[in-house]
Short mmCIF file of C-alpha atoms in Angstrom, two decimals:
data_model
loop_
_atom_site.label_atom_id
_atom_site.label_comp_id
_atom_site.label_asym_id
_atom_site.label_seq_id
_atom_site.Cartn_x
_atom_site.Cartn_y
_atom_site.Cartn_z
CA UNK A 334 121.40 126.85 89.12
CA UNK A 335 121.61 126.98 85.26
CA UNK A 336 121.59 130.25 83.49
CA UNK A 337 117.84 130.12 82.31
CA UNK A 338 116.87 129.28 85.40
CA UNK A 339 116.47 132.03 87.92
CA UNK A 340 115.45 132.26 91.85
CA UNK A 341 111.96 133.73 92.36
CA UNK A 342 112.43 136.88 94.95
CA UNK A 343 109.52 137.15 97.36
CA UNK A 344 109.06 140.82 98.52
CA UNK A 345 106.15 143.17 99.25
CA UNK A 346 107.78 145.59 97.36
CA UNK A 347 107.85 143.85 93.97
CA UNK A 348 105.68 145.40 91.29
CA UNK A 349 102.51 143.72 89.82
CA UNK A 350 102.36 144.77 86.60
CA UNK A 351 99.44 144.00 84.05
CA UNK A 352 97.75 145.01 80.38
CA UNK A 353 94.54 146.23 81.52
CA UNK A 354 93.20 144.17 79.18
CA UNK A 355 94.37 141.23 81.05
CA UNK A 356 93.18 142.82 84.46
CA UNK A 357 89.36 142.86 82.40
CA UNK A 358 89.62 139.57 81.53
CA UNK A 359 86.97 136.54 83.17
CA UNK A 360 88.75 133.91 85.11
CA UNK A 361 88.12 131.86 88.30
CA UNK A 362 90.91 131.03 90.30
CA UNK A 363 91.69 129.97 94.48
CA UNK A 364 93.20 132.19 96.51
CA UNK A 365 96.62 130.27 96.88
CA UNK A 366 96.27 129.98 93.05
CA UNK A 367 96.20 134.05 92.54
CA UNK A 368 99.35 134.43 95.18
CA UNK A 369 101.05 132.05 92.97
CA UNK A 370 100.92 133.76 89.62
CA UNK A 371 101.30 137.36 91.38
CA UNK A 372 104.57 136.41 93.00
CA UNK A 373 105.35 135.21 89.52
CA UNK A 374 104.17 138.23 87.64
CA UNK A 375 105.79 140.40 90.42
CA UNK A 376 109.31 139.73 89.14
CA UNK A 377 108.81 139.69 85.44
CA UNK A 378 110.02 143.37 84.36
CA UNK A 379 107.74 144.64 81.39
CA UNK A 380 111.29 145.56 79.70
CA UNK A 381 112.44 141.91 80.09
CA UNK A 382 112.44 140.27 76.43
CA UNK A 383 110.75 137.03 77.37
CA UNK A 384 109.65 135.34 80.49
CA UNK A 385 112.03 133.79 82.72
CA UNK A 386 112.02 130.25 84.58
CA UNK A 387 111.60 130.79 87.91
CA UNK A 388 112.51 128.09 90.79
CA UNK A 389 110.63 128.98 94.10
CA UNK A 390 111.07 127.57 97.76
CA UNK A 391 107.46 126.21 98.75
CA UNK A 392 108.24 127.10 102.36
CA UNK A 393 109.28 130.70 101.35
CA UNK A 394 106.22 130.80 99.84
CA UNK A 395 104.11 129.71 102.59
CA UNK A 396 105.96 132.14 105.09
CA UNK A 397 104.96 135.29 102.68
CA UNK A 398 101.71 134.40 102.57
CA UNK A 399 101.42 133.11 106.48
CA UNK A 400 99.87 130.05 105.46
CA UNK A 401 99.84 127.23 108.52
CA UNK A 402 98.68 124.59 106.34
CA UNK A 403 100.82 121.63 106.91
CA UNK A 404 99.39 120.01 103.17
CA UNK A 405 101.30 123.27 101.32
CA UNK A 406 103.69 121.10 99.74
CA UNK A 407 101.05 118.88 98.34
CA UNK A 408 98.58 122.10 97.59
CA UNK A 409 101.53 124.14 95.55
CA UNK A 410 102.32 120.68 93.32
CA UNK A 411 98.71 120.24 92.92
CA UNK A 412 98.05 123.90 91.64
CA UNK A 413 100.79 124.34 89.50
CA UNK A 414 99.29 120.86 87.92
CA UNK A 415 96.12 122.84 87.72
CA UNK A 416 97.13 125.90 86.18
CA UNK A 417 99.03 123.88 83.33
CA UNK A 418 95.32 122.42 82.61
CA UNK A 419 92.77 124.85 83.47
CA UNK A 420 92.59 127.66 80.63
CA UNK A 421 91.17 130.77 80.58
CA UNK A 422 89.23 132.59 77.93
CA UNK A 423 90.79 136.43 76.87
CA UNK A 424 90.18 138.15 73.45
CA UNK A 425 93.05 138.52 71.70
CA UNK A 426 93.88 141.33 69.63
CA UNK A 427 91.51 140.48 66.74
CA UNK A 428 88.47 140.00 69.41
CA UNK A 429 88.57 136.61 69.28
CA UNK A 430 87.86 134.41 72.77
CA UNK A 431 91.07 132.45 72.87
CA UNK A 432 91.69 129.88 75.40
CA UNK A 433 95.51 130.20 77.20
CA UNK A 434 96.96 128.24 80.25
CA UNK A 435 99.11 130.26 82.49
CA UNK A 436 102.14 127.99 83.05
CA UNK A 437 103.85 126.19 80.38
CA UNK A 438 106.02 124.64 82.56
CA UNK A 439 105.86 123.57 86.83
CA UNK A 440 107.91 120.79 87.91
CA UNK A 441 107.83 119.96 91.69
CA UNK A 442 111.27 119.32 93.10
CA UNK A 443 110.27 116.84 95.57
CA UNK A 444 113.87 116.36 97.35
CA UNK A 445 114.70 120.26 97.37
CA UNK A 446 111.34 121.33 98.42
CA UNK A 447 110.77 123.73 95.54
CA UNK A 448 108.84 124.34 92.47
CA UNK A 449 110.03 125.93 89.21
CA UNK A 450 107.83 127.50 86.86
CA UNK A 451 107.08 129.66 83.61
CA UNK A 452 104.40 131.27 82.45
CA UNK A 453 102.83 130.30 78.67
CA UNK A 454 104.38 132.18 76.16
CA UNK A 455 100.83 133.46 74.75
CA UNK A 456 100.60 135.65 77.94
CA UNK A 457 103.70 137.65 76.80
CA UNK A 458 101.53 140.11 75.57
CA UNK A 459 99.64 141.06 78.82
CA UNK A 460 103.25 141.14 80.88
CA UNK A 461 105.74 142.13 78.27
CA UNK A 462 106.98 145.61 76.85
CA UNK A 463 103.92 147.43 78.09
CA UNK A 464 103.74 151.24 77.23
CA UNK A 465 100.51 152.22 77.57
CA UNK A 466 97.12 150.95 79.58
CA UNK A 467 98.65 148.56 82.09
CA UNK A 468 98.08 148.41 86.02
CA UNK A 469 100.69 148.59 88.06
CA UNK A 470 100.88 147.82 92.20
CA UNK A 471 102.71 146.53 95.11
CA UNK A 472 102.38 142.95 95.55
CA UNK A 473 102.02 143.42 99.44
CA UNK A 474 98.44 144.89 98.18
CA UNK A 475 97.11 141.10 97.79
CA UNK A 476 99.61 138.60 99.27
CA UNK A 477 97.69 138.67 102.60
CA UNK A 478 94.18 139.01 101.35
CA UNK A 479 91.93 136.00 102.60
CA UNK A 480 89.54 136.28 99.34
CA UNK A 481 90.09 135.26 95.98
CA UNK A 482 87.65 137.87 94.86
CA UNK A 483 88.83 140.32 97.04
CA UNK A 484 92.12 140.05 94.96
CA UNK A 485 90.51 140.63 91.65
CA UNK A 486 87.87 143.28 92.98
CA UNK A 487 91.18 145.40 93.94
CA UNK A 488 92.69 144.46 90.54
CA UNK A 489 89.73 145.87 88.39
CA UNK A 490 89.38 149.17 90.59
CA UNK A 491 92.82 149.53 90.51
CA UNK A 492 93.41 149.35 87.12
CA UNK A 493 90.66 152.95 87.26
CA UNK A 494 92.20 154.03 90.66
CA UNK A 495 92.65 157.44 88.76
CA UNK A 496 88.98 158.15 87.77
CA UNK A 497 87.36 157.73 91.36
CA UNK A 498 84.50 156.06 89.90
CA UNK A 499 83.86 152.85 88.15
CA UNK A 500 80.19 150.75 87.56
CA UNK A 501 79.60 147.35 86.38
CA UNK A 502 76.52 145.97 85.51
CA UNK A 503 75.99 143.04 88.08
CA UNK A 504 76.11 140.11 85.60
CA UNK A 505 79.32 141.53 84.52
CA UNK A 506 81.10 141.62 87.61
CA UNK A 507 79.74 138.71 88.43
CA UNK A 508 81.50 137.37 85.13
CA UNK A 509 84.80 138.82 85.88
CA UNK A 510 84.80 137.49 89.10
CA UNK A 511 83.92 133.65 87.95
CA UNK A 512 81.23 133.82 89.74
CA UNK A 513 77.69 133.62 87.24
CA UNK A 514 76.45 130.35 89.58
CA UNK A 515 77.43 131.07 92.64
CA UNK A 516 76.07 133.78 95.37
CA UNK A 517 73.00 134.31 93.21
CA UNK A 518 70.90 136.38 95.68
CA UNK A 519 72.36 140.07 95.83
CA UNK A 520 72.01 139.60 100.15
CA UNK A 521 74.61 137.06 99.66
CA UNK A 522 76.40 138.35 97.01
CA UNK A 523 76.63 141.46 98.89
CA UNK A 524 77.60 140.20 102.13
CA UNK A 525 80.23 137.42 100.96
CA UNK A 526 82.14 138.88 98.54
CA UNK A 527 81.51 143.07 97.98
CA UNK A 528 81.67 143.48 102.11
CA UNK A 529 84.37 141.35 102.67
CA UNK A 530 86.64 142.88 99.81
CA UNK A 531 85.85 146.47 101.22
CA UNK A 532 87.15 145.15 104.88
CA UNK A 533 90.34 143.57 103.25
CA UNK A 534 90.87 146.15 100.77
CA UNK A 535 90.35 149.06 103.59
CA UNK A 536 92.84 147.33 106.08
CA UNK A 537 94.96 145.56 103.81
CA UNK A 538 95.89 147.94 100.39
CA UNK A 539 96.42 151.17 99.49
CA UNK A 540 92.73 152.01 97.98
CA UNK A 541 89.33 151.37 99.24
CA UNK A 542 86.01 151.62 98.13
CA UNK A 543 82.22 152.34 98.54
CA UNK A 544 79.63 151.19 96.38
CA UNK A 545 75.64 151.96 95.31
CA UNK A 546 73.60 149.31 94.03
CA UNK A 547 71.82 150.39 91.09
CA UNK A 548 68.18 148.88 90.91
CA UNK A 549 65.82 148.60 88.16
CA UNK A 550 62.71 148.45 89.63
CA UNK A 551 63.18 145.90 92.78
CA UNK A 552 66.51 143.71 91.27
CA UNK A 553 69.72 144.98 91.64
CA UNK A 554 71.40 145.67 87.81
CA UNK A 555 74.33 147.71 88.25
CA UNK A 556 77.26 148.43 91.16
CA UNK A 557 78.79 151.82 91.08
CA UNK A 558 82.09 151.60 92.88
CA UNK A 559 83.76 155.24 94.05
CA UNK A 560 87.50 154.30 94.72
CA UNK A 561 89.53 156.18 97.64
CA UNK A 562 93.71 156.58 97.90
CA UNK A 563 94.61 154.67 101.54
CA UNK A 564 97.43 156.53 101.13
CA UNK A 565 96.32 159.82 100.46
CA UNK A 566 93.78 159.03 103.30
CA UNK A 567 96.63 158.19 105.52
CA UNK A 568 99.22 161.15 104.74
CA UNK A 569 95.90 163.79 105.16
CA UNK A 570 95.23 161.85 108.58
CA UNK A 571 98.82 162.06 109.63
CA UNK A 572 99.27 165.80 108.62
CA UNK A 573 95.91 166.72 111.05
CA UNK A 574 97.34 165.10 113.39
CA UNK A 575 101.17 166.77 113.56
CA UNK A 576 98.92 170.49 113.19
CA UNK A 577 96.99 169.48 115.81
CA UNK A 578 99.96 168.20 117.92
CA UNK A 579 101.99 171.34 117.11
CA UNK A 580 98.83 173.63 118.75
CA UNK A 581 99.40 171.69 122.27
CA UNK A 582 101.50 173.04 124.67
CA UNK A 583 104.16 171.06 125.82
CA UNK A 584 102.57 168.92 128.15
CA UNK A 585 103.39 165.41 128.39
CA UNK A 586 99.91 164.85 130.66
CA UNK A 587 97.90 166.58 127.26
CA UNK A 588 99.75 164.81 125.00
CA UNK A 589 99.21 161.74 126.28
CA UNK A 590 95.23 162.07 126.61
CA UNK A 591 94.97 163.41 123.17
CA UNK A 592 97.16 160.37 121.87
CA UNK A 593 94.44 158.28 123.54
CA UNK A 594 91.36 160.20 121.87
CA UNK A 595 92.86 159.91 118.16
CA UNK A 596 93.51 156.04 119.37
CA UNK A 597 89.83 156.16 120.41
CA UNK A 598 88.60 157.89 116.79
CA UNK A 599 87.86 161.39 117.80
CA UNK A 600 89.97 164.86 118.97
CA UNK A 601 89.24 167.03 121.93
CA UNK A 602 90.10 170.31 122.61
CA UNK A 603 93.30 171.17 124.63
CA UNK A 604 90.90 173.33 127.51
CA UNK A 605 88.56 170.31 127.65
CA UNK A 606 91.86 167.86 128.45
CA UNK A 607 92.92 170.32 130.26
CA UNK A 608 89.71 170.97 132.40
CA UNK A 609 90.02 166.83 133.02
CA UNK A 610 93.05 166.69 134.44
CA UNK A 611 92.15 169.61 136.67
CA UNK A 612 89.17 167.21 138.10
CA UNK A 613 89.82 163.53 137.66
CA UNK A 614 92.63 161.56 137.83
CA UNK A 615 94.53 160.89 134.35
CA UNK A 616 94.25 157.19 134.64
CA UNK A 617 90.79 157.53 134.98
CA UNK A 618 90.97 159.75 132.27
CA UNK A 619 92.42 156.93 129.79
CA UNK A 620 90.27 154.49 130.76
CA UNK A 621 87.16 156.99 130.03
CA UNK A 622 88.65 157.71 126.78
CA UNK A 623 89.25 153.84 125.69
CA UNK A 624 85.81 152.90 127.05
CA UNK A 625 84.40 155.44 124.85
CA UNK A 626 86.53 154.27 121.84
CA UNK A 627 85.12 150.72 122.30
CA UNK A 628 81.12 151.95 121.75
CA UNK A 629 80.27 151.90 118.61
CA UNK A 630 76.52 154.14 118.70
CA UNK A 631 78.46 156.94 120.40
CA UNK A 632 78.24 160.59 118.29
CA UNK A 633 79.14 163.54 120.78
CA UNK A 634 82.67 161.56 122.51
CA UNK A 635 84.03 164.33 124.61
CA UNK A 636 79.97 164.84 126.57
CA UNK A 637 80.41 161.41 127.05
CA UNK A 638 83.81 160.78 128.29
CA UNK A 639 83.12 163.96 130.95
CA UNK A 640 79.72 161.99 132.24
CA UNK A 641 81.49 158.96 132.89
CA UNK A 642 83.99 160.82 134.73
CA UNK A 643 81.51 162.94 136.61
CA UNK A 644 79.47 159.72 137.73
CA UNK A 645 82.39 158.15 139.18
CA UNK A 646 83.22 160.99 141.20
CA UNK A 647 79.50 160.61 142.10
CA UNK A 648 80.08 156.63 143.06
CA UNK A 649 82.96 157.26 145.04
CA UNK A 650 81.88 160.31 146.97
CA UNK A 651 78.43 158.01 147.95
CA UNK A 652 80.78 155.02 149.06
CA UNK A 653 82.88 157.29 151.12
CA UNK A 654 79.59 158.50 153.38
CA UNK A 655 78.39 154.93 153.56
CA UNK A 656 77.91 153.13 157.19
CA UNK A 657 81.27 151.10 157.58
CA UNK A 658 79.79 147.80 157.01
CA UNK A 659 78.27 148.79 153.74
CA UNK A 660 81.11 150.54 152.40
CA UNK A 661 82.75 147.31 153.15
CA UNK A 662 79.87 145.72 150.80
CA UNK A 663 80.02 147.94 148.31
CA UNK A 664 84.13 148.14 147.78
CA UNK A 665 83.50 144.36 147.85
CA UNK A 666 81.39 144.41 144.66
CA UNK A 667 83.22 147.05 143.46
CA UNK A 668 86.15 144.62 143.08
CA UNK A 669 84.13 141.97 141.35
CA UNK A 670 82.55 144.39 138.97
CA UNK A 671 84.49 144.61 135.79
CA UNK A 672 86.36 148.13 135.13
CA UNK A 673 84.59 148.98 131.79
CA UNK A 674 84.01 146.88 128.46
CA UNK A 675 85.01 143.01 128.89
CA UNK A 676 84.66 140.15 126.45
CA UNK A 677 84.29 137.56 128.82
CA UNK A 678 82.53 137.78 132.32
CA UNK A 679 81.25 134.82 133.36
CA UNK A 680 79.07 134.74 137.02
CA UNK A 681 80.88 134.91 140.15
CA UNK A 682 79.27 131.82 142.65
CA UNK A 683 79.24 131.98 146.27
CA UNK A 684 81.55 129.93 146.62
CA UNK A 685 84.32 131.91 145.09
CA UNK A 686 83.27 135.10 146.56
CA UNK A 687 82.99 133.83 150.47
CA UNK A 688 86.00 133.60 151.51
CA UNK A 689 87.12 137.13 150.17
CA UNK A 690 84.05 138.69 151.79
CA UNK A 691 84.31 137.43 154.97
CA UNK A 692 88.47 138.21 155.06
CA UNK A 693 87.35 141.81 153.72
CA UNK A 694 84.55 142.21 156.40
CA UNK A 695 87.04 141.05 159.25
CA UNK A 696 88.69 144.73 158.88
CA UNK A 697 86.06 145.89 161.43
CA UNK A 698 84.67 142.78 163.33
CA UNK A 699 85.04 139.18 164.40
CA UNK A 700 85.06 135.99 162.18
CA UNK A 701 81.72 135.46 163.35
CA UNK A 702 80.24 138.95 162.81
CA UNK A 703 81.74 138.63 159.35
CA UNK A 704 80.49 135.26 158.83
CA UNK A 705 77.24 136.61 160.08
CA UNK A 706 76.72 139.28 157.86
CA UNK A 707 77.91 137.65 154.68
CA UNK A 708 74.89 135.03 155.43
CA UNK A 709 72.33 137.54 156.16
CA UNK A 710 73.52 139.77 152.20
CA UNK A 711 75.17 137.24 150.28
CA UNK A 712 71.68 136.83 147.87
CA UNK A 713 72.09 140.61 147.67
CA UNK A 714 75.55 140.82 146.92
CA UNK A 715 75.89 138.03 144.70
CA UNK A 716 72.61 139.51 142.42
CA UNK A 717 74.42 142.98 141.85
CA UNK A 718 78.04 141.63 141.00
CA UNK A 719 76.51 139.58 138.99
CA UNK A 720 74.27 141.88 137.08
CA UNK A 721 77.29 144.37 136.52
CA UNK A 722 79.42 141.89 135.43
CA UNK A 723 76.61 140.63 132.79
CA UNK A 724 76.20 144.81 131.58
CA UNK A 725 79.65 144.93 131.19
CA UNK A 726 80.04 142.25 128.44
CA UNK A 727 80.73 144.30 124.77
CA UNK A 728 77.93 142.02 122.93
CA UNK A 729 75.59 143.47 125.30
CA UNK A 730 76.54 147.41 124.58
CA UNK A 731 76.24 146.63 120.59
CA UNK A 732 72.75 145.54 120.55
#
């Protein structure tokens, strides 16, 4: 490789860095597009003199970004053609709009498989010996986001990550997201792009946000956004939790049930996990804990997780004073009935079921007792599993 040529490096670790004047700026670009020019920006130094021509492997590229498109090497020519021809309007230091490309250069190296690239010289100023009002991040912040506008949403809250607060007024953000035509109710603008980039941005980055509509009269006019540290978040999360872990007394049983309840989104007290494990079995325990986790309208956990314990105690005390042939039944439906929250249950038919019942009711009696009394309960048996199985599904408990 020639000497003005250089390798682009993909890692999570490289720096982003932008004038914030640049971040501000209105453009509309894909998602690919954006992950493109980041992994670009992210190894241009702002101390380097001028920008650098960078050669990239396509199939690098698509492994960093966990792309399973099998077009990619037709999609990266064809956007690199793109961003030669498809300007964007910034105000340049006067105030005037002035239209720039971002590459002046992207040739596609059909036989090797890679790309090599430069960004226009006019963007020097937005990359190039910044000191003062620039934005700087990770670029594992917004190589795996999905959205194109969750990319720049992070971008412009970034850019006032220190101030906690930022509004925009909605045609403005709207603007800056390339985005004046499209999503023009607030329900969808809401939904598709403001609710999706707090998901991504929550799971995916180090900051987050909530945000207030600001109406004036009915319509929507403004978005306040209030902007959160992930990380900060995180360390004051992880700190609770080593306090809270250095209170418990060396059990391995405790430890492990109060692992589950953080797992699960809430704490209980040592004496209450220790009061379980006095009365229920610690498997039971767990699964208690994780059912709980899974329900989403829950507010008091730890009443909860002890009445779910308590009523199976109360279930398998009744079975164990039941006639013979009916605790037969009931371990029978027992076994059918799914063991908390399930995604999938679908009905079991008599046919499946028969032949277990009968084997299971041959414990205590003939083939043809068994045979006997599946015929004479089957419409009973097969209506309960059935009905458990049905109140176990998740979609039902989130209604």
């Amino acid at each position: 490789m020639s000497n003005d040529k250089k390798a682009l490096i993909f890692n999570g670790n490289n720096l982003v860095t932008k004038a914030n004047s640049f971040v501000e700026a209105a453009y509309k670009l894909g998602v690919t597009e954006q992950k493109v020019l980041l992994c670009i920006a992210s190894n241009i130094r702002p101390t380097d003199k001028d920008f650098q021509t960078y050669t990239f492997s396509i199939n690098d590229f698509k492994k960093l970004i966990k792309s399973k498109a099998k077009s990619i090497y037709k999609d990266i020519d064809e956007i690199t053609q793109k961003l030669m021809s498809k300007p964007f309007i910034i105000l340049n230091e006067k105030g005037h709009p002035t239209r720039i490309n971002w590459l002046s250069k992207a040739t596609y190296n059909k036989s090797e498989g890679t790309v090599t690239v430069r960004f226009d010289p006019d963007l020097k100023p937005y990359f190039l010996a910044l000191s003062e009002k620039f934005t700087k991040y990770k670029l594992e912040n917004v190589i795996h986001l999905k959205s194109s506008h969750s990319i720049r949403i992070f971008e412009l809250l970034k850019s006032y990550e220190g101030l906690t607060e930022r509004t925009f007024t909605l045609v403005e953000l709207r603007e800056k997201l390339g985005l004046e035509d499209k999503y023009t109710s607030w329900i969808n603008f809401k939904q598709k792009v403001l609710d999706r980039a707090q998901k991504e941005l929550e799971e995916k980055t180090d900051i987050s946000f909530t945000y207030t509509p600001i109406r004036q009269g009915r319509p929507v006019v403004k978005v306040k956004f209030k902007i959160k540290s992930n990380l900060l978040i995180k360390a004051i999360e992880t700190e609770n939790i080593k306090e809270q872990l250095n209170k418990i007394v060396e059990n391995p049983d405790i430890i492990e049930l109060h692992n589950a309840c953080v797992h699960s989104g809430f704490n209980a007290p040592e004496n209450i996990l220790n009061d379980w494990l006095l009365k229920y079995e610690k498997e039971n325990i767990i699964s208690a804990i994780k059912l709980v986790g899974i329900r989403k309208n829950i507010k008091h956990f730890v009443p909860y997780v002890t009445k779910i314990l308590s009523e199976q105690v109360k279930e398998a005390e009744a079975t164990v004073q039941l006639e013979p042939r009916e605790q037969l039944i009931q371990e029978l439906i027992s076994e059918y009935t799914p063991k908390g929250i399930t995604k999938k249950a679908d009905p079991i038919t008599e046919f499946l079921l028969r032949f277990d019942a009968v084997e299971k009711f041959m414990k205590i009696m003939s083939l043809e007792e068994a045979t006997a009394l599946w015929e004479d309960r089957k419409e009973e048996i097969l209506l309960t599993i059935n009905k458990n199985r049905e109140s176990s599904l998740i979609s039902n408990t989130r209604k």
